[in-house]
mmCIF file of C-alpha atoms in Angstrom:
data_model
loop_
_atom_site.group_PDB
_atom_site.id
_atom_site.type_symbol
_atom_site.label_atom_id
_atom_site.label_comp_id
_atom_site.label_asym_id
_atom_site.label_seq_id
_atom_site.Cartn_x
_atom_site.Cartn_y
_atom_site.Cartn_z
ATOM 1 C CA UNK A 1 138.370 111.483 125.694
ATOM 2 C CA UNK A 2 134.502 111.793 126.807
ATOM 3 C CA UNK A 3 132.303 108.906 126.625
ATOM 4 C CA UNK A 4 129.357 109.614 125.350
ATOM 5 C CA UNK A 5 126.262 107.043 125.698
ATOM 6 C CA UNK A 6 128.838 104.497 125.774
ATOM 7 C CA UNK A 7 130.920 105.742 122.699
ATOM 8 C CA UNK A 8 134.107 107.967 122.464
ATOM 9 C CA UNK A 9 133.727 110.948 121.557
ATOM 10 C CA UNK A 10 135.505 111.698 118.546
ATOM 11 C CA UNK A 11 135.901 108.238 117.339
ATOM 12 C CA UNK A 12 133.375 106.472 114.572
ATOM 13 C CA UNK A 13 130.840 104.995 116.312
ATOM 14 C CA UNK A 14 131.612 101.321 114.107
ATOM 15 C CA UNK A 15 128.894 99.052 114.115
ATOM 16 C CA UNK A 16 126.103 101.147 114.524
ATOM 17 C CA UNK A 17 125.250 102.356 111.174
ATOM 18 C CA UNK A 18 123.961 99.909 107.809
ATOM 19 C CA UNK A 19 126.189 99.824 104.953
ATOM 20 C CA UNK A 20 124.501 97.957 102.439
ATOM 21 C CA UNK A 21 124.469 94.277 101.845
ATOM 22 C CA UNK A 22 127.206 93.544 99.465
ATOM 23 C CA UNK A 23 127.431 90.632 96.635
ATOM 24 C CA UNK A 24 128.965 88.480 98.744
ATOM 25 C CA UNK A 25 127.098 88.986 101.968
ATOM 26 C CA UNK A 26 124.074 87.642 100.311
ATOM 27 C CA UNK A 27 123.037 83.581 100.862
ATOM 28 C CA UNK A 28 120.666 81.303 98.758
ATOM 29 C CA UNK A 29 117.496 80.832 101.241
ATOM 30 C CA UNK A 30 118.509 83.808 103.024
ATOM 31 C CA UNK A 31 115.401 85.395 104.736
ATOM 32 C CA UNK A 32 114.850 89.404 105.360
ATOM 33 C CA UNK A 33 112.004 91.197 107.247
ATOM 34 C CA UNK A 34 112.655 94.450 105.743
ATOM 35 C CA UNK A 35 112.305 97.766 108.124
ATOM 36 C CA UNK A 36 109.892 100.378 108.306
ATOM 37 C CA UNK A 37 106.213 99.111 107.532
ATOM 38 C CA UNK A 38 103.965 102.112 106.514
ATOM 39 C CA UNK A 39 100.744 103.401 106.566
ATOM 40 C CA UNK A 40 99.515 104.758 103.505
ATOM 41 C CA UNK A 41 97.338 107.850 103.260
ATOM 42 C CA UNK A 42 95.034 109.755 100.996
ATOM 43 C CA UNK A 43 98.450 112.485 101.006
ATOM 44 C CA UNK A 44 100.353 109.477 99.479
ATOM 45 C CA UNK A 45 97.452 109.187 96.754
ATOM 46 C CA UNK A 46 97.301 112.560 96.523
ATOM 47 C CA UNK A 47 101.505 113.120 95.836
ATOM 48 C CA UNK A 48 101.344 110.138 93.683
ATOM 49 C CA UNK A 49 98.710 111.411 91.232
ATOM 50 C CA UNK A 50 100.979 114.745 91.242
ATOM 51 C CA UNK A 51 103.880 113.267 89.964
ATOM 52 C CA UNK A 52 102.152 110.814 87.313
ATOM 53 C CA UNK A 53 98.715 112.543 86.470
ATOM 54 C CA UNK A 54 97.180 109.028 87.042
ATOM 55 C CA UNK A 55 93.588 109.469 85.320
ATOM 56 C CA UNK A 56 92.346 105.815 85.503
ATOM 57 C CA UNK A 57 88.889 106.849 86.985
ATOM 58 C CA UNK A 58 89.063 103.796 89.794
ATOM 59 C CA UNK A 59 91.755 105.524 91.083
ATOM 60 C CA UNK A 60 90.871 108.495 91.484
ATOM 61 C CA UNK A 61 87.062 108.327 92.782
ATOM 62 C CA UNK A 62 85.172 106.902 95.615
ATOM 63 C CA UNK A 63 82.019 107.716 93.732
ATOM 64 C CA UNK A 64 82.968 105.887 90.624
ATOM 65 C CA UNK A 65 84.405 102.682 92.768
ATOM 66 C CA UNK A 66 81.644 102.692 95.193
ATOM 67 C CA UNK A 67 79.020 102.520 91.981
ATOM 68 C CA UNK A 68 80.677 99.726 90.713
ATOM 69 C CA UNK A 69 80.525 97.573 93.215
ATOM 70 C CA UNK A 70 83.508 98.397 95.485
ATOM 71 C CA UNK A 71 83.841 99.491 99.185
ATOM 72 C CA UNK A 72 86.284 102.540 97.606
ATOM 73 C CA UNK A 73 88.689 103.808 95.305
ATOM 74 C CA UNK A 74 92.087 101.263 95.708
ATOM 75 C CA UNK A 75 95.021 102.376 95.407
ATOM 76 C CA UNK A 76 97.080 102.564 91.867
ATOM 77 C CA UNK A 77 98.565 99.233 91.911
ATOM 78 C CA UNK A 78 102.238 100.634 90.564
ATOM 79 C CA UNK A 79 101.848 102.981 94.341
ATOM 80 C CA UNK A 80 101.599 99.540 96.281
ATOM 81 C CA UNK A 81 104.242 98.113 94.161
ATOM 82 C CA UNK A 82 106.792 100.629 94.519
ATOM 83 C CA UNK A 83 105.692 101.051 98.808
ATOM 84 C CA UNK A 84 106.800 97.279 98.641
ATOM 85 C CA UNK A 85 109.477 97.547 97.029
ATOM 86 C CA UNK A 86 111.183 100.537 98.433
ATOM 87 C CA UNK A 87 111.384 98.580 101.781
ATOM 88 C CA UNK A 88 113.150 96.136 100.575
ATOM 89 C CA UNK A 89 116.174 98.334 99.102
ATOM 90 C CA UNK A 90 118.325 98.892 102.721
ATOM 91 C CA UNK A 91 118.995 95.007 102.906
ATOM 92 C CA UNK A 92 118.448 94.058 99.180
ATOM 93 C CA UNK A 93 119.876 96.975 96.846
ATOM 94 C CA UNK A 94 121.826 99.574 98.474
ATOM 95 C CA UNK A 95 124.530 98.571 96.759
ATOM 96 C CA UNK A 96 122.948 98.342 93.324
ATOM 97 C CA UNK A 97 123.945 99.073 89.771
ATOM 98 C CA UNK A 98 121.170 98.388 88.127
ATOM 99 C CA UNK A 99 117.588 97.090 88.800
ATOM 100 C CA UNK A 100 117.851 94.678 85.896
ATOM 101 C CA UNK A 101 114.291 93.049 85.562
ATOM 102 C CA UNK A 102 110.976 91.454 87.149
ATOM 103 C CA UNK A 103 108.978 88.147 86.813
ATOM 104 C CA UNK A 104 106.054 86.218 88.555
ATOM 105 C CA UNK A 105 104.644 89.254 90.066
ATOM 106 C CA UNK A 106 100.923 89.042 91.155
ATOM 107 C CA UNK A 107 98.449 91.631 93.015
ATOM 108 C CA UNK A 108 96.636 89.296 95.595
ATOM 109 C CA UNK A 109 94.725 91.972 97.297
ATOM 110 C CA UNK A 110 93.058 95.431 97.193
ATOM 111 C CA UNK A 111 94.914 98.210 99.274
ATOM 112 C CA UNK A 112 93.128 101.300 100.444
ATOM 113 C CA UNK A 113 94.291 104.492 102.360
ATOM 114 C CA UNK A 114 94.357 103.709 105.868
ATOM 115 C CA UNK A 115 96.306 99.959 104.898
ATOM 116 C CA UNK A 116 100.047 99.165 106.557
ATOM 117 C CA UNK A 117 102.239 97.396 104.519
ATOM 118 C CA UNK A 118 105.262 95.545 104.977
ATOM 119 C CA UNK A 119 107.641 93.546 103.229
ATOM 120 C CA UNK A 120 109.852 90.587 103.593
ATOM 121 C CA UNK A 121 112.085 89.055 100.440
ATOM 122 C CA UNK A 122 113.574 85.455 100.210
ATOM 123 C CA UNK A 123 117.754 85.311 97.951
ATOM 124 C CA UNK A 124 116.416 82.573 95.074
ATOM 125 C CA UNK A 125 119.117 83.406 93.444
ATOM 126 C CA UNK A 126 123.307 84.271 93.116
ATOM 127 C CA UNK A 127 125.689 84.851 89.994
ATOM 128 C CA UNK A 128 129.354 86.699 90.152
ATOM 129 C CA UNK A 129 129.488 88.560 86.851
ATOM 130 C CA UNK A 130 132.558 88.151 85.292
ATOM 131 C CA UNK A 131 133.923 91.518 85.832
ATOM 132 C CA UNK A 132 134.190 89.506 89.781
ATOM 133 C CA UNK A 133 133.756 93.803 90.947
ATOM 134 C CA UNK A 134 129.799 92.654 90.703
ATOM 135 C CA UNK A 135 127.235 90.149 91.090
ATOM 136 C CA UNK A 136 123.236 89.405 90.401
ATOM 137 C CA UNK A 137 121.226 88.807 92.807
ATOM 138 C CA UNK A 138 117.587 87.210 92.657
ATOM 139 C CA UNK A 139 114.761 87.718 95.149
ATOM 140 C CA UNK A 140 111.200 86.918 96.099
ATOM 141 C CA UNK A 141 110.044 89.686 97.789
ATOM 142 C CA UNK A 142 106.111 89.848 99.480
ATOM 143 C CA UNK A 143 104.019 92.860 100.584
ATOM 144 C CA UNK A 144 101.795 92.197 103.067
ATOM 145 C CA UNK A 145 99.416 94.229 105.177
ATOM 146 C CA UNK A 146 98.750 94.973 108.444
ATOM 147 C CA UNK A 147 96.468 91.611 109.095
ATOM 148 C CA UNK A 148 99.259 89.217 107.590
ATOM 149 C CA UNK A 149 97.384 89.140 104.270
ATOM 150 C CA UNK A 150 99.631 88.837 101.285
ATOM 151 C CA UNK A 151 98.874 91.957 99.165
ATOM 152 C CA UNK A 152 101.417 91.270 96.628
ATOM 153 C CA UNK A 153 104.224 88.985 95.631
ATOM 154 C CA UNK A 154 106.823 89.404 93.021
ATOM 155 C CA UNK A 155 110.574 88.596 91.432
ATOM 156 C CA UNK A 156 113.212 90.518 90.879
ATOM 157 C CA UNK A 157 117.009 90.577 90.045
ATOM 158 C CA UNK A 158 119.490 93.111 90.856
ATOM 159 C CA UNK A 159 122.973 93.490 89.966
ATOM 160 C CA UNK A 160 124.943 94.563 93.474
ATOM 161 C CA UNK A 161 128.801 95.774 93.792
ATOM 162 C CA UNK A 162 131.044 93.619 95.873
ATOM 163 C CA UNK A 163 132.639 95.101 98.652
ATOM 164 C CA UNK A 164 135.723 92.738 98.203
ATOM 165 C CA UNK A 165 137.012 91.975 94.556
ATOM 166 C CA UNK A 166 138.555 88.994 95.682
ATOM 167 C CA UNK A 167 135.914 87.418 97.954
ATOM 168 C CA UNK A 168 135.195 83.818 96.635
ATOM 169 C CA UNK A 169 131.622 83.700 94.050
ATOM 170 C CA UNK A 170 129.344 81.847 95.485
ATOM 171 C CA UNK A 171 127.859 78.574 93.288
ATOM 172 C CA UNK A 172 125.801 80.144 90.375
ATOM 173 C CA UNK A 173 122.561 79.929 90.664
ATOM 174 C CA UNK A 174 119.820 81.472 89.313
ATOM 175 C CA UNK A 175 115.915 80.398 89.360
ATOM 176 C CA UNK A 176 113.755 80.108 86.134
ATOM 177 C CA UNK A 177 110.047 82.369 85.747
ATOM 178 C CA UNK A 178 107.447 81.354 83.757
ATOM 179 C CA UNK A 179 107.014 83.550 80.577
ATOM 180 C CA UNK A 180 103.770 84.616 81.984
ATOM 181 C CA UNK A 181 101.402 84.538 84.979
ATOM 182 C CA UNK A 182 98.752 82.088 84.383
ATOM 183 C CA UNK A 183 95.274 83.996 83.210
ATOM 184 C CA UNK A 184 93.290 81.412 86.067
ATOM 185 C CA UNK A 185 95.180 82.841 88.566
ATOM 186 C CA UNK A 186 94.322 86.617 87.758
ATOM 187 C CA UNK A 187 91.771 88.728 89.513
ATOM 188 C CA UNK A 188 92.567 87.990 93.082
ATOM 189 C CA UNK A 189 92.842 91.812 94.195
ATOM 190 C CA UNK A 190 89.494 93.367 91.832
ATOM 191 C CA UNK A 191 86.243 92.465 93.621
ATOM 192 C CA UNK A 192 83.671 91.967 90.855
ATOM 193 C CA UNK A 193 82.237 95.110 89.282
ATOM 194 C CA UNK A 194 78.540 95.844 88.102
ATOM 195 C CA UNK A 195 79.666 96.362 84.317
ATOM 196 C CA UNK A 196 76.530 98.010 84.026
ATOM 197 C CA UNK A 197 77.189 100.836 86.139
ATOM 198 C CA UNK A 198 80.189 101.165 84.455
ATOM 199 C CA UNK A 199 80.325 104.951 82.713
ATOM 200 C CA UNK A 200 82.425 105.121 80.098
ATOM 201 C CA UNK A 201 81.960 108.616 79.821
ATOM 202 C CA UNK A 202 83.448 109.002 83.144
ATOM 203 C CA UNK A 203 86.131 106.441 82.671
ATOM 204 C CA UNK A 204 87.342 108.574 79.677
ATOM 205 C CA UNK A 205 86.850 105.750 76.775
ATOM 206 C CA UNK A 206 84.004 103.772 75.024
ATOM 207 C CA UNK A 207 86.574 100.898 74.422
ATOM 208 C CA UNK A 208 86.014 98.104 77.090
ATOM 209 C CA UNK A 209 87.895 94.645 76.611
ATOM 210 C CA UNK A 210 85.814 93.288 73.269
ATOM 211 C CA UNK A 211 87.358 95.967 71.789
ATOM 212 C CA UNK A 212 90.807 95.110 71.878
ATOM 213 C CA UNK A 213 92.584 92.469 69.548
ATOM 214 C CA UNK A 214 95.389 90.380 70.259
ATOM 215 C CA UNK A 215 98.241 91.957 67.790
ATOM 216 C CA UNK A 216 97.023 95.459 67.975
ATOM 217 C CA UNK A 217 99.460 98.359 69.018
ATOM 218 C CA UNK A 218 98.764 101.543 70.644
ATOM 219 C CA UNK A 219 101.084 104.914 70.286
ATOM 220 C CA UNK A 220 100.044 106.745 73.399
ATOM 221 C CA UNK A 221 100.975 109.779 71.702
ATOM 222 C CA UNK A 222 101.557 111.638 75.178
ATOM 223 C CA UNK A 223 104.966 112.255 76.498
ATOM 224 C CA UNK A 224 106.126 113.379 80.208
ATOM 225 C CA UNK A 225 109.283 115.055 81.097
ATOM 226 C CA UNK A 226 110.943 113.753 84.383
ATOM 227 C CA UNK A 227 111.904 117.034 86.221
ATOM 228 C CA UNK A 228 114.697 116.662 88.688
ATOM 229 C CA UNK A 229 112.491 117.160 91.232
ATOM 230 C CA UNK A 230 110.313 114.965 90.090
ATOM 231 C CA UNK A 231 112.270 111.721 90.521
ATOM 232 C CA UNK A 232 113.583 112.439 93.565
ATOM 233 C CA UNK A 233 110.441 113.341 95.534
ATOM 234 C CA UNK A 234 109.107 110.434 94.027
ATOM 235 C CA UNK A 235 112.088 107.795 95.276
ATOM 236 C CA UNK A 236 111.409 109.671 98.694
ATOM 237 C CA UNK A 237 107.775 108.969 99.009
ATOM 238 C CA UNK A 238 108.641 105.038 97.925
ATOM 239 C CA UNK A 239 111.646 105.276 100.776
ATOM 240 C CA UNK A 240 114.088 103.434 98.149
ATOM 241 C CA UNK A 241 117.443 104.399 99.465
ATOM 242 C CA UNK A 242 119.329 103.208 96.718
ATOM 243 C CA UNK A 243 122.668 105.524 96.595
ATOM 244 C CA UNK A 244 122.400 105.680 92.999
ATOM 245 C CA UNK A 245 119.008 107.739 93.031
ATOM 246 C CA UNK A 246 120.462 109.965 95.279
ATOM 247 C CA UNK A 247 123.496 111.049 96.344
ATOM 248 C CA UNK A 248 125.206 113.128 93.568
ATOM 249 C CA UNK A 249 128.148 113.953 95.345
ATOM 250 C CA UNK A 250 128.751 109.878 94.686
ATOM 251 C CA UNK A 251 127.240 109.618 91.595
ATOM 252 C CA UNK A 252 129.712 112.641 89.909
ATOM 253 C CA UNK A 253 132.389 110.321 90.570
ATOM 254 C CA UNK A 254 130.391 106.926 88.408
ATOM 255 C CA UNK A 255 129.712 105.718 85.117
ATOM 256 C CA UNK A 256 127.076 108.712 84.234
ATOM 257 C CA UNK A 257 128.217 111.217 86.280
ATOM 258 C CA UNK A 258 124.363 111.591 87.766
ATOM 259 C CA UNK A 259 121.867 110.356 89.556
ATOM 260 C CA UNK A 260 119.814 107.404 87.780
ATOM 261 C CA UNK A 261 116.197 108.089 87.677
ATOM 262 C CA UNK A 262 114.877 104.923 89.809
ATOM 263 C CA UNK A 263 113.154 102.676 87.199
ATOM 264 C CA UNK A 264 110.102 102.232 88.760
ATOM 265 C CA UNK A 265 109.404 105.885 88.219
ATOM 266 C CA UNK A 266 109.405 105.464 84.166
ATOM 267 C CA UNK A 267 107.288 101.975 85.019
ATOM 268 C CA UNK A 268 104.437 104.496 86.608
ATOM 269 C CA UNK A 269 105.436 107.185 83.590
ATOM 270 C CA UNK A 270 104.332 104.551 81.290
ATOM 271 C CA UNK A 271 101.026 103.710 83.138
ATOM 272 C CA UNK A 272 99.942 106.746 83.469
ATOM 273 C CA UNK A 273 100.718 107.293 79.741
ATOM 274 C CA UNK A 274 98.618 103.980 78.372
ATOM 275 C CA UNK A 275 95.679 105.992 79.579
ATOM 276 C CA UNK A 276 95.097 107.556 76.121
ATOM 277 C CA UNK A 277 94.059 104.369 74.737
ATOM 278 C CA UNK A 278 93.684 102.420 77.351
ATOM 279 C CA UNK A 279 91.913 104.112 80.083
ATOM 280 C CA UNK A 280 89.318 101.384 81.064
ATOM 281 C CA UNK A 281 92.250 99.247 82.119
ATOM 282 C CA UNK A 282 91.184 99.415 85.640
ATOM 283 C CA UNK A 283 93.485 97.326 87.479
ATOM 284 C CA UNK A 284 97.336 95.918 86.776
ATOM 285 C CA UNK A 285 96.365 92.269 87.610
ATOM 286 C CA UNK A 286 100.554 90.705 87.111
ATOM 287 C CA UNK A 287 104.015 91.687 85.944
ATOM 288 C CA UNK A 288 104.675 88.824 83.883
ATOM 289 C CA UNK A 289 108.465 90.205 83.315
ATOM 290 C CA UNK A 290 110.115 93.583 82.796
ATOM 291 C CA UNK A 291 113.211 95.104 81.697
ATOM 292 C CA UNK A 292 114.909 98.306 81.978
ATOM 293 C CA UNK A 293 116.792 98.670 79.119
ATOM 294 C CA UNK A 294 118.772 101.424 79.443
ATOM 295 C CA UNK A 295 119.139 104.545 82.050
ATOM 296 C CA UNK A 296 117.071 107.403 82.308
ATOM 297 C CA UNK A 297 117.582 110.630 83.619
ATOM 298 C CA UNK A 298 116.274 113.598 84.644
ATOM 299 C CA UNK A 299 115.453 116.111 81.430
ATOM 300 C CA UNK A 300 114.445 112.960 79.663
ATOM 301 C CA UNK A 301 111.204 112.657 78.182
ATOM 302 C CA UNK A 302 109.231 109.816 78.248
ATOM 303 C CA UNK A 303 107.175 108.258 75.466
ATOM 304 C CA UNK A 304 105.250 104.817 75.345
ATOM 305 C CA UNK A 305 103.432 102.625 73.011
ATOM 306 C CA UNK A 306 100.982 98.963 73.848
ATOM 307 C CA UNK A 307 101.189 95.883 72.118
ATOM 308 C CA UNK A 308 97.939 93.509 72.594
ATOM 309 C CA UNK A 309 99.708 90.084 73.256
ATOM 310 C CA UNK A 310 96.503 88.102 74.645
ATOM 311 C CA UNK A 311 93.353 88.621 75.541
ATOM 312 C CA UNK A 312 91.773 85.907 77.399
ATOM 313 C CA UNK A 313 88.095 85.468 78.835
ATOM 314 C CA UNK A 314 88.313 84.836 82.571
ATOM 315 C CA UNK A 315 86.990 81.483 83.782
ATOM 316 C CA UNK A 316 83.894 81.974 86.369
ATOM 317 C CA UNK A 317 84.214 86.374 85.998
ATOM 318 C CA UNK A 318 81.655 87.872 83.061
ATOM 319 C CA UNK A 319 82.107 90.822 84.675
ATOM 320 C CA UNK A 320 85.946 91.790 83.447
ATOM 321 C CA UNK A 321 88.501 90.270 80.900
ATOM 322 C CA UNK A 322 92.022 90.190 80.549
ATOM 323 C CA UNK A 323 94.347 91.763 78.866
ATOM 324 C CA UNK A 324 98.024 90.629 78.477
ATOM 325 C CA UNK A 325 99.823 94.049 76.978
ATOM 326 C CA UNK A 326 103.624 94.902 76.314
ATOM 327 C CA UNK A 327 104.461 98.190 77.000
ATOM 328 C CA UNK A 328 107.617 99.463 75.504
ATOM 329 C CA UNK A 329 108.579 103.286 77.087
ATOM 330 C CA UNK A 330 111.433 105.223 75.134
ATOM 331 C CA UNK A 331 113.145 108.394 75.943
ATOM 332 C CA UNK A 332 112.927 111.646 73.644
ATOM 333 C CA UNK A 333 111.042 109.490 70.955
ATOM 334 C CA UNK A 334 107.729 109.858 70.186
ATOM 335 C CA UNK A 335 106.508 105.702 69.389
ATOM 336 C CA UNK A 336 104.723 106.160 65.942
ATOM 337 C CA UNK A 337 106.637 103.563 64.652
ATOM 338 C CA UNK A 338 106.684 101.948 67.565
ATOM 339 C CA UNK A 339 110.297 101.243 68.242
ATOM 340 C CA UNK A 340 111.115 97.938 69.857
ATOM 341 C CA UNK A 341 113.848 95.843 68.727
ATOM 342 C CA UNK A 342 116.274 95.434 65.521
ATOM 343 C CA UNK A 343 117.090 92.831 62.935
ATOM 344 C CA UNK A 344 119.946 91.197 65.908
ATOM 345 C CA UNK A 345 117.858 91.428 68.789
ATOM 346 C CA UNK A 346 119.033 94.181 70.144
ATOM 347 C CA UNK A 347 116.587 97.562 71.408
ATOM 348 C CA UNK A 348 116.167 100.694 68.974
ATOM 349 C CA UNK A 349 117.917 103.817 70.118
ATOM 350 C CA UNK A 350 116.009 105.655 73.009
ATOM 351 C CA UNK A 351 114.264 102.244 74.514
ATOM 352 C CA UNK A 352 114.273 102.388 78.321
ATOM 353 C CA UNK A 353 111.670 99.980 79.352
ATOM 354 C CA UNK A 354 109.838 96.789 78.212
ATOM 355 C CA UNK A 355 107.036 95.841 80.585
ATOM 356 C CA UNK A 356 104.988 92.404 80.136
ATOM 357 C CA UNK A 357 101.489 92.486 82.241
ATOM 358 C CA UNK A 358 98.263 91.424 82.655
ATOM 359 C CA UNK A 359 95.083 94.447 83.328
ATOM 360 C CA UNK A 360 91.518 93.729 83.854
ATOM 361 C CA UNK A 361 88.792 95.564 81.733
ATOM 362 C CA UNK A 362 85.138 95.653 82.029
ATOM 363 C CA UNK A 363 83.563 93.275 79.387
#
């Protein structure tokens, strides 16, 4: 046969190619510098506010940032998120089921067009399920940027196939979150704003954070349809490789018989939503947890509504407050009665998503 570079032609070149870290490749400590760091550009702002219609006026202006106070318009903290994040899915969650939930998750610092970020993750974290064909996985992952600065910092869990039914579970172990970010260590990535240069008018709402009461709900009223080609550019831009997103060929063969829309995608849905009543929410300060609660797919529609859990006065800032909101997202249900959960515990039909987090308003 003909070598080629060193190969055979006409063999598999073994060894070469990544297949995924399976349950049982995965170690408690284990460190990852994750591939591919990437610099982000007004074309990624511009693609994300295509797919999500992102309105929150910070966003989407340098005139309206630079007036209050900042050196530009940051970028839409769900984008840096989900930049983060897709790095870490070649070595983390290739081999995922399910993207089961997030804790302890904290934006440190701004990012603007023009930033590189990168990502390395930290295993916290290992139970076999009791199927033994899967496991859970828990991570620390960090995004940094291209001076070393930690621009975010989060935890998530992951439920990953094994490769070997019969490979031995590791000890169980899995870490504990608090329920909730701490409000004292908010604020870290929104330089303080002149409030007084704030226009409301511009922002799209009179209702700054005085205005909101702890208890309150919110039905956004809005719904979005994910369009097939809306999920899957979007998993592109973010890099997420996860074979579940996209390789239908595979996923004819699973459990759905599709692709899974990537969860993150109905987590940006859902922002972009809470704008109609909460549009001077200028900046996603923490995740304080998160669920997806059940699947969604393309020809869904997607539907949110707010609950006001806190809202807390932040020590040495009169500029901005906090807000600690739940934001339940559902699938072909409107939210005017604001389906959560039942008498047992469990979710109302048509819940996909349950997101706990902390956003800063102008006081």
């Amino acid at each position: 046969m003909t070598t080629i570079n060193g190969s055979t032609a006409g063999k598999p070149n073994i060894g070469k190619t990544n297949p995924g870290n399976f349950f049982e490749d995965f170690r408690i400590g284990q460190g990852m510098q994750h591939a591919t760091p990437r610099t982000i550009t007004h074309g990624d702002v511009a693609l994300y506010t295509g797919l999500y219609a992102n309105r929150f006026a910070i966003n989407t202006s340098d005139a309206f940032a630079q007036k209050i106070g900042m050196a530009r318009s940051p970028l839409d903290d769900f984008l840096v998120f989900h930049m983060v994040f897709g790095k870490t899915v070649p070595d983390i969650s290739l081999n995922a089921i399910a993207n089961l939930g997030y804790a302890s998750c904290r934006f440190l610092k701004p990012v603007y067009p023009g930033d590189t970020l990168s990502a390395s993750s930290v295993v916290t974290g290992l139970k076999e399920n009791s199927n033994r064909k899967t496991g859970v996985v828990h991570v620390t992952s960090t995004g940094r940027n291209q001076n070393g600065e930690v621009v975010l910092e989060y935890a998530r869990w992951v439920m990953v196939r094994k490769r070997d039914e019969s490979a031995p579970a590791p000890e169980a172990k899995e870490p504990k979150h608090p329920d909730r970010v701490d409000p004292k260590d908010l604020g870290a990535a929104l330089p303080r704003i002149d409030t007084r240069a704030y226009d409301v008018a511009l922002a799209g709402s009179p209702h700054r954070w005085g205005s909101y009461q702890a208890g309150e709900k919110i039905d956004h009223v809005d719904g979005m349809t994910i369009e097939e080609s809306d999920h899957q550019l979007a998993t592109r831009l973010y890099q997420n490789t996860a074979k579940v997103h996209f390789n239908l060929h595979t996923e004819k063969q699973g459990r759905f018989g599709r692709r899974i829309v990537y969860g993150g995608h109905v987590i940006s849905l859902a922002r972009s939503l809470s704008f109609n009543g909460l549009a001077n929410a200028i900046h996603v300060a923490a995740i304080n947890g998160g669920r997806h609660v059940a699947p969604s797919f393309a020809g869904d529609t997607i539907y949110a509504w707010s609950e006001i859990l806190e809202c807390v006065a932040m020590e040495r800032r009169g500029d901005v407050g906090a807000l600690r909101v739940r934001t339940i997202a559902t699938k072909d249900r409107p939210c005017a009665d604001y389906p959560r959960l039942k008498d047992g515990g469990d979710y109302e039909d048509g819940v996909v998503l349950e997101l706990d987090y902390w956003v800063m308003m102008p006081r």
